[in-house]
């Protein structure tokens, strides 16, 4: 396969297909210069719909990743892929089989089971509601109810990280650190939440802020994007973080997922006493 060819990747699921999508993306980024076209086939639960899937694979041959629990649909898809001569992989099977063997128990497959509205689902909804209500320092009187409180100067990925953590079920508040404005006194007296601080490289921060200014069609010539002032702002915030013993995460080269993973590492360390 040359670098100019398109890889047709078929993601077949009897549920939303989100699992397939995440696995495919995690694998594709390991290959440079690959042009991939994802064909997403979700809620595949009938033979007639599977016929359309197979026709789609025939029209654009390529690997098939599937999460189907119906044995007849699985068999038909695998037989079709053998005929078309494309790989066909049940992505969850190795994990489910490993867990079943380790626990000595049988699995009971059901489409979309991970998306059922169980207690964990409602916990995530509650966490999201809390996080949205406590974005950018909107509320500070009840920060003690949070699981995580994120501090940082403007444009250090506090909000997207908070939303990502909320989707994982953690009530997350974020509070901006603003030059010449004292932080809310409440953050210095928190006992229950993990208080974690974000910092970043000033030069990179200025780039992000300039993009924000341009998007809002505002003037750039302000302290908000002035190198000397931004360096001072970042340095003063970091001194405050260190003085209060809050863990500091440099988000300069981290994705939201990587930053969130670092936050959760600090949370686990605190809960296990390995701080």
CSV table of C-alpha atoms in Angstrom, one decimal:
chain,number,residue,atom,x,y,z
A,1,UNK,CA,0.0,0.0,0.0
A,2,UNK,CA,1.5,3.3,-1.1
A,3,UNK,CA,1.3,6.6,0.9
A,4,UNK,CA,-1.1,8.0,-1.7
A,5,UNK,CA,-3.6,5.1,-1.3
A,6,UNK,CA,-6.6,5.4,1.0
A,7,UNK,CA,-7.1,2.8,3.7
A,8,UNK,CA,-10.8,1.9,3.9
A,9,UNK,CA,-11.5,0.9,7.4
A,10,UNK,CA,-15.0,-0.5,8.2
A,11,UNK,CA,-16.2,-0.2,11.8
A,12,UNK,CA,-19.2,-2.5,12.4
A,13,UNK,CA,-21.1,-2.4,15.7
A,14,UNK,CA,-24.5,-3.5,17.0
A,15,UNK,CA,-24.4,-0.4,19.4
A,16,UNK,CA,-23.2,3.2,18.9
A,17,UNK,CA,-19.8,2.2,17.5
A,18,UNK,CA,-17.9,4.4,19.9
A,19,UNK,CA,-15.7,1.6,21.1
A,20,UNK,CA,-14.6,0.7,17.6
A,21,UNK,CA,-14.0,4.4,16.8
A,22,UNK,CA,-11.7,4.9,19.8
A,23,UNK,CA,-9.8,1.7,19.1
A,24,UNK,CA,-9.3,2.5,15.4
A,25,UNK,CA,-8.1,6.1,16.2
A,26,UNK,CA,-5.7,4.8,18.8
A,27,UNK,CA,-4.2,2.4,16.3
A,28,UNK,CA,-4.2,4.6,13.2
A,29,UNK,CA,-2.1,7.3,14.9
A,30,UNK,CA,0.8,4.8,15.2
A,31,UNK,CA,1.2,4.9,11.4
A,32,UNK,CA,2.6,8.0,9.7
A,33,UNK,CA,1.3,9.3,6.3
A,34,UNK,CA,-1.7,6.9,6.3
A,35,UNK,CA,-4.8,8.3,4.6
A,36,UNK,CA,-7.7,6.5,6.3
A,37,UNK,CA,-11.4,6.6,5.4
A,38,UNK,CA,-13.6,5.3,8.2
A,39,UNK,CA,-16.9,3.6,7.2
A,40,UNK,CA,-19.0,3.6,10.4
A,41,UNK,CA,-21.7,1.0,10.5
A,42,UNK,CA,-23.6,1.3,13.8
A,43,UNK,CA,-26.7,-0.4,15.3
A,44,UNK,CA,-26.2,-3.4,13.0
A,45,UNK,CA,-28.7,-5.8,14.5
A,46,UNK,CA,-30.6,-7.3,11.5
A,47,UNK,CA,-29.6,-9.4,8.5
A,48,UNK,CA,-30.9,-6.8,6.0
A,49,UNK,CA,-28.7,-4.1,7.5
A,50,UNK,CA,-25.7,-6.5,7.5
A,51,UNK,CA,-26.3,-7.1,3.8
A,52,UNK,CA,-25.7,-3.3,3.3
A,53,UNK,CA,-22.6,-3.5,5.4
A,54,UNK,CA,-21.2,-6.4,3.3
A,55,UNK,CA,-22.0,-4.5,0.1
A,56,UNK,CA,-20.2,-1.5,1.5
A,57,UNK,CA,-17.1,-3.7,2.2
A,58,UNK,CA,-17.2,-5.1,-1.3
A,59,UNK,CA,-17.4,-1.6,-2.8
A,60,UNK,CA,-14.5,-0.3,-0.7
A,61,UNK,CA,-12.4,-3.3,0.4
A,62,UNK,CA,-10.5,-2.9,3.6
A,63,UNK,CA,-10.1,-4.2,7.2
A,64,UNK,CA,-13.2,-4.7,9.3
A,65,UNK,CA,-13.3,-4.1,13.0
A,66,UNK,CA,-16.5,-5.3,14.6
A,67,UNK,CA,-18.3,-5.6,17.9
A,68,UNK,CA,-21.3,-7.9,17.2
A,69,UNK,CA,-22.7,-10.2,19.8
A,70,UNK,CA,-25.3,-12.0,17.6
A,71,UNK,CA,-23.6,-15.3,16.6
A,72,UNK,CA,-25.4,-15.5,13.2
A,73,UNK,CA,-24.5,-11.9,12.3
A,74,UNK,CA,-20.9,-12.5,13.3
A,75,UNK,CA,-20.7,-15.7,11.2
A,76,UNK,CA,-22.1,-14.1,8.1
A,77,UNK,CA,-19.8,-11.1,8.4
A,78,UNK,CA,-16.7,-13.3,8.9
A,79,UNK,CA,-17.7,-15.5,5.9
A,80,UNK,CA,-18.2,-12.4,3.7
A,81,UNK,CA,-14.8,-11.0,4.7
A,82,UNK,CA,-13.1,-14.3,3.9
A,83,UNK,CA,-14.8,-14.2,0.5
A,84,UNK,CA,-13.8,-10.6,-0.1
A,85,UNK,CA,-10.3,-11.4,1.2
A,86,UNK,CA,-10.1,-8.6,3.8
A,87,UNK,CA,-9.1,-9.0,7.5
A,88,UNK,CA,-12.0,-9.2,10.0
A,89,UNK,CA,-11.3,-8.6,13.7
A,90,UNK,CA,-13.7,-8.9,16.7
A,91,UNK,CA,-11.9,-6.3,18.7
A,92,UNK,CA,-13.4,-7.1,22.2
A,93,UNK,CA,-13.1,-10.9,22.0
A,94,UNK,CA,-9.5,-11.2,23.3
A,95,UNK,CA,-10.2,-9.0,26.3
A,96,UNK,CA,-13.5,-10.7,27.1
A,97,UNK,CA,-12.0,-14.2,26.8
A,98,UNK,CA,-9.0,-13.2,29.0
A,99,UNK,CA,-11.3,-11.8,31.7
A,100,UNK,CA,-13.6,-14.8,31.5
A,101,UNK,CA,-10.7,-17.3,31.8
A,102,UNK,CA,-9.1,-15.4,34.7
A,103,UNK,CA,-12.4,-15.1,36.7
A,104,UNK,CA,-13.6,-18.5,35.7
A,105,UNK,CA,-17.0,-17.1,34.6
A,106,UNK,CA,-18.9,-16.9,31.4
A,107,UNK,CA,-19.7,-13.6,29.7
A,108,UNK,CA,-23.3,-12.8,28.8
A,109,UNK,CA,-23.1,-10.5,25.7
A,110,UNK,CA,-25.8,-8.0,25.0
A,111,UNK,CA,-25.6,-5.1,22.4
A,112,UNK,CA,-24.8,-1.7,23.9
A,113,UNK,CA,-24.6,-3.0,27.4
A,114,UNK,CA,-21.9,-0.4,28.3
A,115,UNK,CA,-24.3,2.4,27.5
A,116,UNK,CA,-27.0,1.3,29.8
A,117,UNK,CA,-28.4,3.9,32.2
A,118,UNK,CA,-27.0,2.4,35.4
A,119,UNK,CA,-25.7,4.2,38.5
A,120,UNK,CA,-22.4,5.0,36.8
A,121,UNK,CA,-24.3,6.8,34.0
A,122,UNK,CA,-26.2,9.0,36.4
A,123,UNK,CA,-23.0,9.7,38.3
A,124,UNK,CA,-21.5,11.0,35.1
A,125,UNK,CA,-24.5,13.2,34.4
A,126,UNK,CA,-24.3,14.6,37.9
A,127,UNK,CA,-20.6,15.2,37.5
A,128,UNK,CA,-21.1,17.0,34.2
A,129,UNK,CA,-23.8,19.2,35.8
A,130,UNK,CA,-21.5,20.1,38.6
A,131,UNK,CA,-18.6,20.8,36.3
A,132,UNK,CA,-20.6,23.1,34.0
A,133,UNK,CA,-21.9,25.1,37.0
A,134,UNK,CA,-18.4,25.5,38.4
A,135,UNK,CA,-16.6,26.4,35.2
A,136,UNK,CA,-14.2,29.4,35.2
A,137,UNK,CA,-14.8,30.2,38.9
A,138,UNK,CA,-18.5,30.7,38.5
A,139,UNK,CA,-19.3,29.2,41.9
A,140,UNK,CA,-16.8,28.8,44.8
A,141,UNK,CA,-19.1,28.5,47.9
A,142,UNK,CA,-19.5,24.7,47.5
A,143,UNK,CA,-16.1,23.7,46.1
A,144,UNK,CA,-15.8,21.3,49.0
A,145,UNK,CA,-18.2,19.0,47.1
A,146,UNK,CA,-15.9,18.7,44.2
A,147,UNK,CA,-13.6,15.7,43.6
A,148,UNK,CA,-11.1,17.9,41.7
A,149,UNK,CA,-10.4,21.6,41.6
A,150,UNK,CA,-8.2,22.9,38.8
A,151,UNK,CA,-6.3,26.2,39.0
A,152,UNK,CA,-4.4,28.0,36.3
A,153,UNK,CA,-4.0,31.2,34.4
A,154,UNK,CA,-6.2,31.9,31.4
A,155,UNK,CA,-6.0,29.5,28.4
A,156,UNK,CA,-4.3,26.6,30.1
A,157,UNK,CA,-6.9,24.0,29.1
A,158,UNK,CA,-8.8,24.1,32.4
A,159,UNK,CA,-12.3,23.9,30.9
A,160,UNK,CA,-11.8,21.1,28.4
A,161,UNK,CA,-9.8,19.0,30.9
A,162,UNK,CA,-12.6,19.6,33.5
A,163,UNK,CA,-15.2,18.4,31.0
A,164,UNK,CA,-13.2,15.3,30.1
A,165,UNK,CA,-12.9,14.4,33.8
A,166,UNK,CA,-16.6,15.0,34.3
A,167,UNK,CA,-17.3,12.6,31.6
A,168,UNK,CA,-15.3,10.1,33.6
A,169,UNK,CA,-17.5,10.7,36.6
A,170,UNK,CA,-15.4,13.2,38.5
A,171,UNK,CA,-17.0,16.5,39.8
A,172,UNK,CA,-14.5,19.0,38.6
A,173,UNK,CA,-14.3,22.7,39.2
A,174,UNK,CA,-11.8,25.1,37.7
A,175,UNK,CA,-10.8,28.5,39.0
A,176,UNK,CA,-8.8,31.0,36.9
A,177,UNK,CA,-5.8,32.8,38.4
A,178,UNK,CA,-6.0,36.4,37.3
A,179,UNK,CA,-3.2,38.9,37.6
A,180,UNK,CA,-3.7,41.5,40.4
A,181,UNK,CA,-6.9,39.8,41.5
A,182,UNK,CA,-6.7,37.7,44.7
A,183,UNK,CA,-7.9,34.1,44.2
A,184,UNK,CA,-11.1,33.1,46.1
A,185,UNK,CA,-10.2,32.5,49.7
A,186,UNK,CA,-12.2,29.2,49.6
A,187,UNK,CA,-9.5,27.4,47.6
A,188,UNK,CA,-6.9,27.8,50.4
A,189,UNK,CA,-9.1,25.9,52.9
A,190,UNK,CA,-10.3,22.9,50.8
A,191,UNK,CA,-10.0,19.5,52.5
A,192,UNK,CA,-11.9,16.9,50.4
A,193,UNK,CA,-11.1,17.8,46.7
A,194,UNK,CA,-7.7,17.3,45.0
A,195,UNK,CA,-6.5,20.8,44.2
A,196,UNK,CA,-4.2,20.6,41.1
A,197,UNK,CA,-2.6,23.5,39.2
A,198,UNK,CA,-1.8,23.9,35.5
A,199,UNK,CA,1.1,25.8,34.1
A,200,UNK,CA,2.5,26.1,30.6
A,201,UNK,CA,5.3,27.7,28.5
A,202,UNK,CA,4.7,31.4,28.2
A,203,UNK,CA,5.6,31.5,24.5
A,204,UNK,CA,3.1,28.7,23.7
A,205,UNK,CA,0.5,30.4,26.0
A,206,UNK,CA,0.8,33.7,24.0
A,207,UNK,CA,0.2,31.8,20.7
A,208,UNK,CA,-3.0,30.3,22.2
A,209,UNK,CA,-4.1,33.6,23.5
A,210,UNK,CA,-3.5,35.4,20.2
A,211,UNK,CA,-5.6,32.9,18.5
A,212,UNK,CA,-8.4,33.5,21.0
A,213,UNK,CA,-8.0,37.3,20.6
A,214,UNK,CA,-8.3,37.0,16.8
A,215,UNK,CA,-11.3,34.7,17.0
A,216,UNK,CA,-13.0,37.3,19.2
A,217,UNK,CA,-11.9,40.1,16.8
A,218,UNK,CA,-10.3,42.1,19.6
A,219,UNK,CA,-7.0,44.1,19.6
A,220,UNK,CA,-3.9,42.2,20.3
A,221,UNK,CA,-1.9,45.0,22.0
A,222,UNK,CA,-2.7,44.1,25.6
A,223,UNK,CA,-0.9,42.6,28.6
A,224,UNK,CA,-2.9,39.5,27.8
A,225,UNK,CA,-0.4,38.6,25.0
A,226,UNK,CA,2.7,40.7,26.0
A,227,UNK,CA,5.7,38.4,26.6
A,228,UNK,CA,7.0,40.2,29.7
A,229,UNK,CA,3.6,40.3,31.3
A,230,UNK,CA,2.7,36.7,30.5
A,231,UNK,CA,6.0,35.4,31.8
A,232,UNK,CA,5.4,37.4,35.1
A,233,UNK,CA,1.8,36.1,35.2
A,234,UNK,CA,2.9,32.4,34.8
A,235,UNK,CA,5.8,32.8,37.3
A,236,UNK,CA,3.7,34.4,40.0
A,237,UNK,CA,1.0,31.8,39.6
A,238,UNK,CA,3.5,29.0,39.9
A,239,UNK,CA,5.0,30.5,43.0
A,240,UNK,CA,1.6,30.5,44.6
A,241,UNK,CA,1.0,26.8,43.6
A,242,UNK,CA,4.3,25.7,45.1
A,243,UNK,CA,3.8,27.7,48.2
A,244,UNK,CA,0.5,26.0,48.9
A,245,UNK,CA,1.8,22.5,48.1
A,246,UNK,CA,-0.5,21.9,45.1
A,247,UNK,CA,0.7,19.5,42.5
A,248,UNK,CA,1.6,21.3,39.3
A,249,UNK,CA,1.1,19.9,35.8
A,250,UNK,CA,2.8,21.4,32.8
A,251,UNK,CA,0.2,21.2,30.0
A,252,UNK,CA,2.5,22.7,27.3
A,253,UNK,CA,2.8,19.6,25.2
A,254,UNK,CA,0.0,17.5,26.6
A,255,UNK,CA,-3.2,16.6,25.0
A,256,UNK,CA,-6.4,16.9,27.1
A,257,UNK,CA,-6.4,13.1,27.5
A,258,UNK,CA,-2.8,13.1,28.7
A,259,UNK,CA,-3.4,16.0,31.1
A,260,UNK,CA,-6.5,14.3,32.5
A,261,UNK,CA,-4.4,11.1,33.0
A,262,UNK,CA,-1.8,13.1,34.9
A,263,UNK,CA,-4.6,14.6,37.1
A,264,UNK,CA,-6.0,11.1,37.9
A,265,UNK,CA,-2.5,9.9,38.8
A,266,UNK,CA,-2.3,12.6,41.4
A,267,UNK,CA,-5.8,11.7,42.7
A,268,UNK,CA,-4.9,8.0,43.0
A,269,UNK,CA,-1.6,8.8,44.7
A,270,UNK,CA,-3.4,10.9,47.2
A,271,UNK,CA,-6.1,8.3,47.9
A,272,UNK,CA,-3.5,5.5,48.3
A,273,UNK,CA,-1.2,7.7,50.4
A,274,UNK,CA,1.6,7.6,47.8
A,275,UNK,CA,1.9,11.3,47.5
